[in-house]
Amino acid sequence: MPVLLWLLQEPAGEAAHEFTPFSINTGMMFWTLLIFGALVAVLWRWGWPALLRTVEEREARIAKQLGEAEKANAEAARLLEEHRAALAKARSEAQEILAGAKSVAQKEREQLLAKTREEQDQLLERARREIEGEKEKAILALRREAVDLSIAAASKLVEANLDSDTNRRLVLDYLTSLERH
């Protein structure tokens, strides 16, 4: 305690009033240390725990946000991979659809060509039948004309007026016998 009293005493005399940068004021030093110690004790008791709690809460919040960011990043990567897979699947399905459409179009084309060929063949066959029918009609018309001309020539030669039905039958029989030879 005597040291404390000695520190609290004011220096006496002229030296007390002289202040140099290297002079020591023990009273001022004591009160400064006392106030500093009291302030450290108060801060140690109430300030430091609050400060640590705030820093730890901030650290926990940052760690939580980092964890959530990593989860979000992982989820985004997973979704990106799913989208890429879906896109690849859609592309392959589109290729399959195009291939199927090309195949169907080729089959339709072949069917249309076959149908067109068949219709052409039918038209040709019908034209041949019509031509054959017209040919037969023309041959019959020529035969009739030949019969009529033969009858006219024969009646001029014979100059007898024969029955035209009988004459026709005779000429037709003659022409038929010619066709057999």
Short mmCIF file of C-alpha atoms in Angstrom, two decimals, residues 29-103:
data_model
loop_
_atom_site.label_atom_id
_atom_site.label_comp_id
_atom_site.label_asym_id
_atom_site.label_seq_id
_atom_site.Cartn_x
_atom_site.Cartn_y
_atom_site.Cartn_z
CA MET A 29 -0.45 6.05 -15.00
CA PHE A 30 -2.26 4.48 -12.04
CA TRP A 31 -5.65 5.79 -13.06
CA THR A 32 -5.08 4.87 -16.68
CA LEU A 33 -4.16 1.32 -15.70
CA LEU A 34 -7.08 1.12 -13.27
CA ILE A 35 -9.59 2.31 -15.87
CA PHE A 36 -8.00 0.09 -18.53
CA GLY A 37 -8.24 -2.92 -16.19
CA ALA A 38 -11.87 -2.12 -15.31
CA LEU A 39 -12.69 -1.70 -19.01
CA VAL A 40 -10.96 -5.01 -19.85
CA ALA A 41 -12.87 -6.73 -17.02
CA VAL A 42 -16.23 -5.33 -18.24
CA LEU A 43 -15.46 -6.20 -21.84
CA TRP A 44 -14.20 -9.64 -20.78
CA ARG A 45 -17.38 -10.26 -18.80
CA TRP A 46 -20.02 -8.86 -21.19
CA GLY A 47 -18.47 -7.63 -24.43
CA TRP A 48 -16.21 -10.48 -25.42
CA PRO A 49 -18.90 -13.24 -25.17
CA ALA A 50 -21.36 -11.11 -27.19
CA LEU A 51 -18.67 -10.41 -29.78
CA LEU A 52 -17.70 -14.11 -29.94
CA ARG A 53 -21.36 -15.14 -30.17
CA THR A 54 -21.91 -12.68 -33.05
CA VAL A 55 -18.80 -13.91 -34.87
CA GLU A 56 -19.78 -17.55 -34.31
CA GLU A 57 -23.35 -16.87 -35.52
CA ARG A 58 -21.96 -15.14 -38.60
CA GLU A 59 -19.55 -18.00 -39.16
CA ALA A 60 -22.41 -20.52 -38.77
CA ARG A 61 -24.62 -18.48 -41.14
CA ILE A 62 -21.81 -18.33 -43.71
CA ALA A 63 -21.17 -22.07 -43.33
CA LYS A 64 -24.91 -22.73 -43.74
CA GLN A 65 -25.05 -20.52 -46.83
CA LEU A 66 -22.00 -22.28 -48.26
CA GLY A 67 -23.66 -25.64 -47.60
CA GLU A 68 -26.88 -24.46 -49.23
CA ALA A 69 -24.89 -23.07 -52.16
CA GLU A 70 -23.11 -26.42 -52.57
CA LYS A 71 -26.47 -28.23 -52.43
CA ALA A 72 -27.93 -25.78 -54.94
CA ASN A 73 -24.88 -26.23 -57.14
CA ALA A 74 -25.18 -30.01 -56.91
CA GLU A 75 -28.91 -29.77 -57.67
CA ALA A 76 -28.22 -27.49 -60.61
CA ALA A 77 -25.59 -29.92 -61.91
CA ARG A 78 -28.05 -32.80 -61.50
CA LEU A 79 -30.80 -30.87 -63.29
CA LEU A 80 -28.37 -29.91 -66.04
CA GLU A 81 -27.43 -33.56 -66.49
CA GLU A 82 -31.13 -34.53 -66.53
CA HIS A 83 -31.82 -31.85 -69.12
CA ARG A 84 -28.92 -33.03 -71.22
CA ALA A 85 -30.17 -36.60 -71.00
CA ALA A 86 -33.70 -35.47 -71.87
CA LEU A 87 -32.37 -33.46 -74.77
CA ALA A 88 -30.35 -36.42 -76.03
CA LYS A 89 -33.41 -38.65 -75.67
CA ALA A 90 -35.56 -36.12 -77.52
CA ARG A 91 -32.99 -35.91 -80.29
CA SER A 92 -32.85 -39.68 -80.64
CA GLU A 93 -36.66 -39.86 -80.65
CA ALA A 94 -36.76 -37.14 -83.29
CA GLN A 95 -34.26 -39.13 -85.38
CA GLU A 96 -36.40 -42.25 -84.97
CA ILE A 97 -39.52 -40.31 -85.97
CA LEU A 98 -37.73 -38.90 -89.02
CA ALA A 99 -36.47 -42.35 -89.97
CA GLY A 100 -39.99 -43.75 -89.54
CA ALA A 101 -41.47 -40.92 -91.58
CA LYS A 102 -38.92 -41.51 -94.33
CA SER A 103 -39.71 -45.21 -94.28
#
